[in-house]
Coordinates of C-alpha atoms in Angstrom, one line a residue:
X1 CA 55.3 55.4 16.7
X2 CA 57.2 57.1 14.0
X3 CA 55.2 55.5 10.7
X4 CA 52.1 55.6 12.8
X5 CA 52.9 60.0 13.6
X6 CA 53.4 60.0 9.6
X7 CA 50.7 58.3 8.5
X8 CA 48.3 60.7 10.0
X9 CA 50.5 64.1 8.7
X10 CA 50.4 62.2 5.2
X11 CA 45.6 62.2 5.4
X12 CA 45.4 64.9 7.6
X13 CA 46.6 68.0 6.4
X14 CA 45.5 70.6 8.5
X15 CA 48.1 70.9 11.3
X16 CA 44.9 71.9 13.2
X17 CA 42.7 68.8 14.0
X18 CA 46.2 66.6 14.5
X19 CA 44.9 67.7 18.2
X20 CA 41.7 65.9 17.1
X21 CA 43.0 62.5 16.0
X22 CA 40.6 60.4 18.7
X23 CA 40.7 56.6 19.8
X24 CA 36.8 55.1 18.7
X25 CA 36.2 53.8 21.3
X26 CA 37.3 57.9 22.8
X27 CA 34.8 58.9 20.2
X28 CA 31.9 57.1 21.7
X29 CA 32.4 58.3 25.6
X30 CA 32.9 62.2 24.2
X31 CA 30.7 63.1 20.8
X32 CA 28.0 60.8 20.5
X33 CA 24.6 62.3 21.9
X34 CA 22.7 59.2 24.8
X35 CA 19.5 61.3 22.8
X36 CA 18.9 62.8 19.6
X37 CA 20.0 62.1 15.7
X38 CA 23.4 60.1 14.0
X39 CA 24.0 60.1 10.3
X40 CA 26.1 58.0 9.2
X41 CA 27.0 58.2 5.6
X42 CA 28.1 55.5 2.8
X43 CA 26.1 53.4 0.4
X44 CA 25.8 50.4 -1.2
X45 CA 27.8 49.0 1.3
X46 CA 31.1 51.2 0.4
X47 CA 32.6 53.8 2.6
X48 CA 30.8 53.7 5.5
X49 CA 32.8 54.1 9.1
X50 CA 33.6 50.7 10.5
X51 CA 35.2 52.2 12.9
X52 CA 33.3 54.7 15.4
X53 CA 29.7 52.3 15.0
X54 CA 32.1 49.1 15.9
X55 CA 33.0 51.2 19.6
X56 CA 29.4 52.4 19.9
X57 CA 28.4 48.7 20.0
X58 CA 31.9 47.6 22.0
X59 CA 30.8 50.5 24.9
X60 CA 27.3 49.4 24.6
X61 CA 28.5 46.1 25.6
X62 CA 30.9 47.2 28.5
X63 CA 29.2 50.0 30.0
X64 CA 25.7 48.9 29.9
X65 CA 24.5 52.2 29.1
X66 CA 21.6 53.3 27.2
X67 CA 21.6 55.0 23.6
X68 CA 18.4 56.6 21.9
X69 CA 19.4 57.1 18.8
X70 CA 17.5 58.3 15.5
X71 CA 19.0 56.5 12.9
X72 CA 20.3 58.6 8.7
X73 CA 21.9 56.6 6.5
X74 CA 23.1 57.3 2.9
X75 CA 21.5 54.3 1.4
X76 CA 22.5 50.3 1.9
X77 CA 24.9 49.4 3.7
X78 CA 26.1 45.6 5.6
X79 CA 25.3 43.3 7.8
X80 CA 29.0 44.2 9.7
X81 CA 27.1 47.4 10.7
X82 CA 24.4 46.6 11.1
X83 CA 25.2 44.8 13.7
X84 CA 26.9 47.3 15.6
X85 CA 24.0 50.0 15.1
X86 CA 21.7 47.1 15.9
X87 CA 23.1 47.6 20.4
X88 CA 21.1 51.4 19.5
X89 CA 17.1 51.8 20.8
X90 CA 16.5 53.5 17.1
X91 CA 12.7 55.1 17.2
X92 CA 13.2 55.6 13.5
X93 CA 16.1 54.5 10.9
X94 CA 15.6 57.0 7.4
X95 CA 15.6 55.9 4.5
X96 CA 16.0 51.6 4.5
X97 CA 18.9 50.2 4.1
X98 CA 19.5 47.1 6.0
X99 CA 20.8 44.1 4.6
X100 CA 20.5 42.3 8.3
X101 CA 18.0 39.7 9.1
X102 CA 17.6 41.1 12.3
X103 CA 17.3 44.8 11.0
X104 CA 14.3 43.7 8.9
X105 CA 12.7 41.9 11.5
X106 CA 13.1 44.7 13.6
X107 CA 11.4 46.8 10.9
X108 CA 8.7 44.5 10.3
X109 CA 7.9 43.5 13.9
X110 CA 7.7 47.8 14.7
X111 CA 10.0 47.5 16.8
X112 CA 11.7 51.2 15.1
X113 CA 9.8 53.2 12.7
X114 CA 11.4 53.8 9.0
X115 CA 9.9 56.0 7.0
X116 CA 11.7 55.0 3.1
X117 CA 12.3 57.8 0.4
X118 CA 13.9 58.2 -2.8
X119 CA 17.6 59.3 -2.3
X120 CA 17.6 62.5 -4.1
X121 CA 14.8 63.1 -1.7
X122 CA 16.3 62.6 1.2
X123 CA 19.2 64.7 0.5
X124 CA 17.2 67.6 -0.2
X125 CA 14.8 67.0 2.7
X126 CA 18.8 67.3 5.4
X127 CA 19.2 70.2 3.3
X128 CA 16.1 72.5 3.4
X129 CA 15.4 71.5 6.9
X130 CA 11.9 69.4 6.4
X131 CA 13.4 67.1 8.7
X132 CA 13.4 69.1 12.5
X133 CA 9.3 69.8 11.7
X134 CA 8.7 66.9 12.7
X135 CA 12.3 64.8 13.9
X136 CA 14.8 67.2 14.8
X137 CA 18.7 68.4 13.5
X138 CA 21.4 66.3 12.8
X139 CA 22.8 66.1 16.0
X140 CA 27.1 64.1 15.0
X141 CA 28.0 62.9 11.0
X142 CA 30.0 59.9 10.7
X143 CA 31.5 59.7 7.4
X144 CA 34.6 57.8 5.7
X145 CA 37.1 60.3 4.1
X146 CA 40.7 59.5 2.5
X147 CA 41.8 62.2 3.9
X148 CA 41.7 66.5 4.8
X149 CA 43.4 68.4 3.5
X150 CA 45.3 71.8 4.6
X151 CA 42.2 74.2 5.3
X152 CA 39.9 71.5 6.4
X153 CA 38.0 70.2 3.6
X154 CA 36.9 66.8 3.3
X155 CA 38.3 64.5 0.3
X156 CA 35.5 62.0 0.7
X157 CA 36.3 58.0 0.1
X158 CA 34.5 55.9 -2.9
X159 CA 31.0 56.8 -2.1
X160 CA 29.9 60.4 -1.7
X161 CA 26.0 59.6 -1.4
X162 CA 24.9 62.4 1.0
X163 CA 27.7 63.1 2.9
X164 CA 28.1 66.7 1.0
X165 CA 24.3 67.4 2.8
X166 CA 24.5 65.7 6.3
X167 CA 28.0 67.6 6.9
X168 CA 26.3 70.9 5.2
X169 CA 23.4 70.3 8.0
X170 CA 25.2 68.4 10.9
X171 CA 25.8 70.7 14.6
X172 CA 29.1 68.2 14.8
X173 CA 30.7 65.7 12.3
X174 CA 32.7 62.6 13.0
X175 CA 35.3 62.2 10.0
X176 CA 36.5 58.1 9.9
X177 CA 40.3 58.5 7.9
X178 CA 40.6 55.7 5.8
X179 CA 44.7 54.7 5.7
X180 CA 43.4 51.8 2.7
X181 CA 42.2 54.0 0.4
X182 CA 44.8 55.1 -2.4
X183 CA 45.1 58.9 -2.6
X184 CA 41.7 59.3 -4.7
X185 CA 41.8 63.7 -4.6
X186 CA 40.8 64.5 -8.1
X187 CA 37.8 61.2 -8.3
X188 CA 35.1 63.8 -7.1
X189 CA 33.1 66.8 -7.7
X190 CA 31.3 67.9 -5.4
X191 CA 28.6 70.1 -6.0
X192 CA 25.2 70.8 -4.7
X193 CA 22.1 72.0 -7.2
X194 CA 20.6 75.9 -6.1
X195 CA 16.6 76.3 -6.7
X196 CA 16.5 78.3 -9.4
X197 CA 19.6 78.0 -11.0
X198 CA 20.0 75.5 -13.5
X199 CA 23.1 72.0 -13.1
X200 CA 25.5 73.0 -15.6
X201 CA 26.6 70.0 -16.5
X202 CA 26.3 68.7 -19.8
X203 CA 29.0 65.5 -20.5
X204 CA 29.2 62.7 -18.7
X205 CA 32.3 63.6 -17.1
X206 CA 32.2 67.8 -16.6
X207 CA 33.6 68.6 -13.6
X208 CA 31.0 71.7 -12.0
X209 CA 31.9 71.6 -8.0
X210 CA 35.2 71.7 -6.1
X211 CA 37.5 68.2 -5.4
X212 CA 36.7 68.0 -1.3
X213 CA 33.4 68.9 0.6
X214 CA 33.8 72.0 2.3
X215 CA 33.6 72.4 6.2
X216 CA 34.4 74.8 8.8
X217 CA 37.1 73.1 10.6
X218 CA 35.1 73.9 13.9
X219 CA 32.9 71.3 13.2
X220 CA 34.8 68.8 13.1
X221 CA 34.8 67.1 16.5
X222 CA 37.1 64.4 15.8
X223 CA 39.0 62.4 13.2
X224 CA 39.6 58.4 13.4
X225 CA 42.3 56.5 11.8
X226 CA 40.5 53.4 10.0
X227 CA 42.6 50.1 8.7
X228 CA 39.6 48.3 8.1
X229 CA 38.6 47.6 4.4
X230 CA 34.9 47.6 3.5
X231 CA 32.3 44.3 4.0
X232 CA 31.2 42.8 1.0
X233 CA 27.7 43.6 0.1
X234 CA 24.6 41.3 0.8
X235 CA 24.5 40.3 -2.3
X236 CA 25.4 36.7 -4.4
X237 CA 27.7 35.8 -6.7
X238 CA 26.4 36.2 -10.7
X239 CA 24.5 33.2 -11.7
X240 CA 23.6 31.8 -15.4
X241 CA 20.0 33.6 -14.4
X242 CA 21.4 36.9 -14.1
X243 CA 24.2 36.1 -17.3
X244 CA 20.6 34.5 -19.5
X245 CA 19.3 38.0 -18.6
X246 CA 21.8 40.4 -19.2
X247 CA 22.0 38.4 -22.7
X248 CA 18.3 39.2 -23.5
X249 CA 18.9 43.1 -22.9
X250 CA 22.4 43.2 -25.2
X251 CA 19.9 41.4 -27.9
X252 CA 17.3 44.1 -26.8
X253 CA 19.9 46.9 -27.2
X254 CA 20.8 45.6 -30.3
X255 CA 17.1 45.7 -31.7
X256 CA 16.9 49.4 -30.1
X257 CA 19.7 50.9 -31.5
X258 CA 19.0 49.9 -34.3
X259 CA 15.8 51.8 -34.9
X260 CA 16.6 54.7 -32.4
X261 CA 19.6 57.4 -33.3
X262 CA 18.8 58.8 -29.8
X263 CA 20.1 56.1 -28.1
X264 CA 23.8 56.8 -29.6
X265 CA 24.3 60.1 -29.8
X266 CA 26.7 61.3 -26.8
X267 CA 23.9 62.5 -24.9
X268 CA 23.2 58.6 -23.9
X269 CA 24.0 57.2 -21.0
X270 CA 22.9 53.9 -19.2
X271 CA 22.1 53.4 -15.6
X272 CA 23.0 49.9 -15.2
X273 CA 21.1 48.5 -12.3
X274 CA 23.3 46.9 -9.4
X275 CA 24.4 44.4 -8.2
X276 CA 25.1 41.2 -9.6
X277 CA 22.2 41.1 -12.6
X278 CA 24.5 44.5 -13.7
X279 CA 27.6 42.6 -13.6
X280 CA 27.0 39.9 -15.8
X281 CA 25.9 43.0 -18.0
X282 CA 29.2 44.2 -17.7
X283 CA 30.2 41.4 -19.0
X284 CA 27.9 41.3 -22.1
X285 CA 29.2 45.0 -23.3
X286 CA 31.7 44.0 -25.1
X287 CA 29.0 42.0 -27.8
X288 CA 27.4 46.6 -28.6
X289 CA 28.4 48.1 -31.3
X290 CA 27.6 50.9 -29.7
X291 CA 30.3 53.0 -26.6
X292 CA 28.0 54.1 -23.4
X293 CA 28.5 56.7 -21.5
X294 CA 27.6 55.4 -18.1
X295 CA 25.3 58.2 -15.3
X296 CA 24.5 56.2 -13.1
X297 CA 22.8 55.9 -8.7
X298 CA 25.3 53.1 -8.2
X299 CA 28.0 51.1 -9.7
X300 CA 30.2 47.8 -9.4
X301 CA 33.7 47.9 -10.1
X302 CA 33.3 45.3 -12.6
X303 CA 32.8 48.2 -14.5
X304 CA 36.0 49.7 -14.1
X305 CA 37.4 47.7 -16.9
X306 CA 35.5 48.7 -19.7
X307 CA 35.9 52.6 -18.5
X308 CA 39.7 51.9 -18.9
X309 CA 39.8 50.5 -22.2
X310 CA 36.9 52.0 -23.8
X311 CA 34.1 49.9 -23.6
X312 CA 32.5 52.9 -21.9
X313 CA 32.7 56.3 -23.0
X314 CA 32.8 57.7 -19.5
X315 CA 31.6 56.9 -15.9
X316 CA 29.6 59.4 -13.5
X317 CA 28.6 57.6 -10.3
X318 CA 27.8 58.5 -6.3
X319 CA 30.0 55.2 -5.5
X320 CA 31.8 52.8 -6.7
X321 CA 31.1 48.8 -4.8
X322 CA 32.2 45.4 -5.0
X323 CA 30.6 42.6 -5.4
X324 CA 31.1 38.8 -3.9
X325 CA 33.7 37.5 -6.0
X326 CA 34.8 40.8 -7.4
X327 CA 37.7 42.6 -5.1
X328 CA 40.4 42.0 -8.3
X329 CA 38.4 45.0 -9.8
X330 CA 37.6 47.0 -6.7
X331 CA 42.0 45.6 -6.8
X332 CA 42.6 47.2 -10.3
X333 CA 41.0 50.7 -9.0
X334 CA 43.2 51.0 -6.8
X335 CA 46.4 50.2 -8.7
X336 CA 44.9 52.3 -11.9
X337 CA 43.5 55.2 -10.0
X338 CA 45.4 57.9 -11.4
X339 CA 43.9 56.7 -15.1
X340 CA 40.5 55.8 -13.6
X341 CA 40.5 59.7 -12.5
X342 CA 40.7 61.1 -15.6
X343 CA 37.5 58.2 -17.3
X344 CA 35.4 58.2 -14.1
X345 CA 33.8 61.2 -11.1
X346 CA 31.6 60.9 -8.2
X347 CA 29.2 63.1 -7.1
X348 CA 26.4 63.5 -4.3
X349 CA 23.1 61.4 -5.4
X350 CA 21.5 64.3 -5.3
X351 CA 23.0 64.9 -8.5
X352 CA 23.3 61.9 -10.0
X353 CA 19.6 60.8 -9.2
X354 CA 18.6 64.7 -9.8
X355 CA 15.6 64.0 -11.9
X356 CA 16.4 67.4 -14.3
X357 CA 19.7 65.9 -15.5
X358 CA 18.4 62.6 -16.3
X359 CA 15.9 63.7 -18.3
X360 CA 19.0 66.3 -19.8
X361 CA 20.3 62.7 -20.8
X362 CA 19.0 60.1 -23.6
X363 CA 18.8 58.3 -20.1
X364 CA 18.5 54.4 -20.1
X365 CA 17.5 53.7 -17.3
X366 CA 17.4 49.5 -16.0
X367 CA 15.4 49.0 -12.6
X368 CA 15.1 45.0 -10.4
X369 CA 12.2 43.6 -9.4
X370 CA 10.8 41.6 -6.7
X371 CA 7.9 40.8 -8.9
X372 CA 5.9 42.9 -12.0
X373 CA 2.8 41.5 -12.2
X374 CA 1.2 41.8 -16.1
X375 CA 0.2 44.9 -16.7
X376 CA 3.7 46.2 -15.7
X377 CA 3.7 47.6 -12.4
X378 CA 7.0 47.4 -10.4
X379 CA 7.0 46.0 -6.3
X380 CA 11.0 46.3 -5.6
X381 CA 10.7 46.7 -1.7
X382 CA 8.1 44.6 -0.4
X383 CA 7.9 40.4 -0.1
X384 CA 3.7 40.7 1.2
X385 CA 3.7 42.5 3.9
X386 CA 7.3 43.0 4.8
X387 CA 10.4 45.2 4.1
X388 CA 12.8 43.9 2.3
X389 CA 14.8 46.4 0.8
X390 CA 14.3 50.0 0.1
X391 CA 13.7 52.3 -2.7
X392 CA 16.7 53.6 -3.6
X393 CA 17.4 55.6 -6.7
X394 CA 14.5 53.5 -8.2
X395 CA 12.3 55.9 -8.6
X396 CA 13.7 58.7 -9.5
X397 CA 15.6 57.8 -12.6
X398 CA 12.3 55.9 -13.5
X399 CA 9.8 58.6 -14.2
X400 CA 12.6 61.0 -15.8
X401 CA 14.4 58.0 -17.6
X402 CA 14.1 58.0 -21.8
X403 CA 13.8 54.2 -21.4
X404 CA 12.9 52.7 -18.5
X405 CA 14.2 48.9 -18.4
X406 CA 12.9 46.6 -15.5
X407 CA 14.9 43.3 -15.9
X408 CA 14.1 40.5 -13.4
X409 CA 13.4 36.7 -13.1
X410 CA 10.1 35.4 -14.1
X411 CA 10.5 33.1 -10.9
X412 CA 12.4 32.8 -7.4
X413 CA 15.9 30.7 -7.4
X414 CA 14.0 27.4 -6.2
X415 CA 12.2 28.0 -8.7
X416 CA 8.6 27.5 -6.8
X417 CA 7.4 31.6 -6.9
X418 CA 6.8 33.1 -9.8
X419 CA 8.1 37.0 -10.2
X420 CA 5.4 38.1 -12.9
X421 CA 2.3 37.6 -11.1
X422 CA -1.5 38.8 -10.9
X423 CA -0.7 41.4 -9.0
X424 CA 1.4 43.1 -7.1
X425 CA 0.6 42.6 -3.2
X426 CA 2.9 46.7 -3.1
X427 CA 3.7 49.2 -6.4
X428 CA 7.3 51.5 -6.3
X429 CA 7.1 51.7 -10.5
X430 CA 3.5 52.4 -11.8
X431 CA 2.8 50.6 -15.5
X432 CA 3.3 54.1 -16.9
X433 CA 7.0 54.0 -16.5
X434 CA 8.1 50.9 -17.8
X435 CA 9.2 50.7 -21.2
X436 CA 10.6 46.9 -21.6
X437 CA 10.2 43.9 -19.5
X438 CA 13.1 41.4 -19.4
X439 CA 13.6 37.7 -18.3
X440 CA 15.4 35.1 -18.7
X441 CA 13.3 34.0 -21.3
X442 CA 13.1 37.2 -23.7
X443 CA 12.5 40.8 -24.0
X444 CA 9.1 42.5 -24.2
X445 CA 8.4 46.1 -25.6
X446 CA 5.7 47.6 -23.8
X447 CA 5.7 51.1 -25.4
X448 CA 2.5 52.5 -26.9
X449 CA 0.3 48.6 -26.0
X450 CA -2.5 48.8 -23.9
X451 CA -3.1 47.3 -21.5
X452 CA -4.2 43.7 -22.2
X453 CA -1.7 43.7 -25.2
X454 CA 0.8 44.1 -22.5
X455 CA -0.6 41.6 -20.4
X456 CA -0.3 39.1 -23.3
X457 CA 2.9 40.1 -24.0
X458 CA 3.8 40.1 -20.8
X459 CA 2.8 36.4 -20.3
X460 CA 4.1 34.8 -23.6
X461 CA 7.6 36.4 -23.9
X462 CA 8.6 37.1 -20.0
X463 CA 6.9 34.3 -17.7
X464 CA 8.2 31.4 -16.6
X465 CA 7.3 27.6 -18.6
X466 CA 5.9 26.2 -14.9
X467 CA 3.4 29.5 -14.6
X468 CA 2.0 30.6 -18.1
X469 CA -1.5 28.7 -17.7
X470 CA -2.0 30.0 -14.5
X471 CA -1.5 33.6 -15.7
X472 CA -3.4 33.2 -18.8
X473 CA -5.7 31.6 -16.9
X474 CA -6.0 34.4 -14.7
X475 CA -6.4 37.1 -17.6
X476 CA -9.7 35.4 -18.9
X477 CA -10.9 35.6 -15.7
X478 CA -10.0 39.1 -15.2
X479 CA -11.6 39.9 -18.7
X480 CA -14.8 38.3 -18.0
X481 CA -14.7 41.6 -15.0
X482 CA -15.1 43.7 -17.8
X483 CA -12.9 46.8 -18.3
X484 CA -10.0 49.0 -19.5
X485 CA -7.3 46.7 -16.7
X486 CA -9.5 43.7 -16.0
X487 CA -9.1 42.6 -12.8
X488 CA -10.0 40.0 -10.9
X489 CA -9.6 39.9 -6.9
X490 CA -10.8 37.0 -6.6
X491 CA -9.5 35.1 -9.3
X492 CA -6.3 36.2 -8.2
X493 CA -6.9 34.5 -4.9
X494 CA -7.5 31.5 -6.6
X495 CA -4.2 31.9 -8.7
X496 CA -2.2 31.3 -5.8
X497 CA -4.0 28.7 -4.1
X498 CA -3.1 26.6 -7.8
X499 CA 0.6 28.2 -7.2
X500 CA 0.9 26.1 -3.6
X501 CA -0.7 23.3 -5.8
X502 CA 2.3 23.4 -7.8
X503 CA 4.8 23.8 -5.1

């Protein structure tokens, strides 16, 4: 009991808040509305609340009580979180970040409403009350933190995401204080933009806000102590294809950095994408003669050693997440946190994803795709008519970046379905925002190429050999239809019919 009390006082330093430390089951009973809006901060599977969602699921299972809650999130979640939340009747979920098959099936059978959007806009809508017009005000927000100061300020965990906006806009706040995290005080820079005022950031590591999130103590309804580590996000490990694509990106960088001095100056920043491909790129970065800054929405802890040894100059992100098989990098972050704080800063994604800042830097943005058509239109969210993943910050970075690279395998992992296609089933990123395409077969600079020349270059340099002839055949048939950017729906149907025969 003495150790338990010491733990509380080491993390909750406000004497008046100690009485609000509750068991998570009790929190559900007393603090969670049965109908209304609940918001969970955390993204990329990191710093998601764990104790309250789990207790909510257990409470419903035990009591049979019904909850109907619109769920706001910070970003992508984990299978565990999705399983817990699926016990709640959800009229709507905003934005899409489900990582379990169960919730993907629910959204694609329209069992709940989904409004997907860019993350920067999501945070602004929360703060400006846009959701109030049609949905309502956040009744309760749940966030993970590593501590609470004497004045009740919240020290965030490894993800800042939309937490400041949730805390600012909710009626009541529940804070899960994670005792497994080290003291992260000083890692964060909490600043939210003001309309009409330029954001005073000109370097990656500039700090212009506070090391904590301000919050009236009266808003904190409950505190829960947590000793649960994050579940690993539902990503695969690094494949040989990821490494080949990363190698081709390094080849392009080497070529481009020799031609463009803007990409070698102090304002050059890299947004390295997400998932295993980003981690594969981290393993290749030392092959570059140029050291870049990182300006990212989300970054894997694989990049932490590069930040510490000078492989990258500095890191600004909204979250530091860990991939399967890479817990050693998170452990290194924990062990060397004092040094990490000198080279890494975590911010709200209303700052990291802010178009003003992305365009202020010479930003190289790397995006991934489900499929890309022969002209460069990109689908990042849908497979057929089914939602697979949200757009996240892709639409914010691609429009504002100095250079946008789409990096994707040319074919699905079973080698049966091409990812370079005649026409995408859904468009999230238009061709106008795509500068370079990279696959495991090569890269092509698309800037300045007319549509048919773009198509020829993509088919020639980036498509899979198994499907290359079918793509050439489609292009010739489309050209017969005429037009500046020739499209033939009939030929596209024939393409997919022939794909089925190849399969």
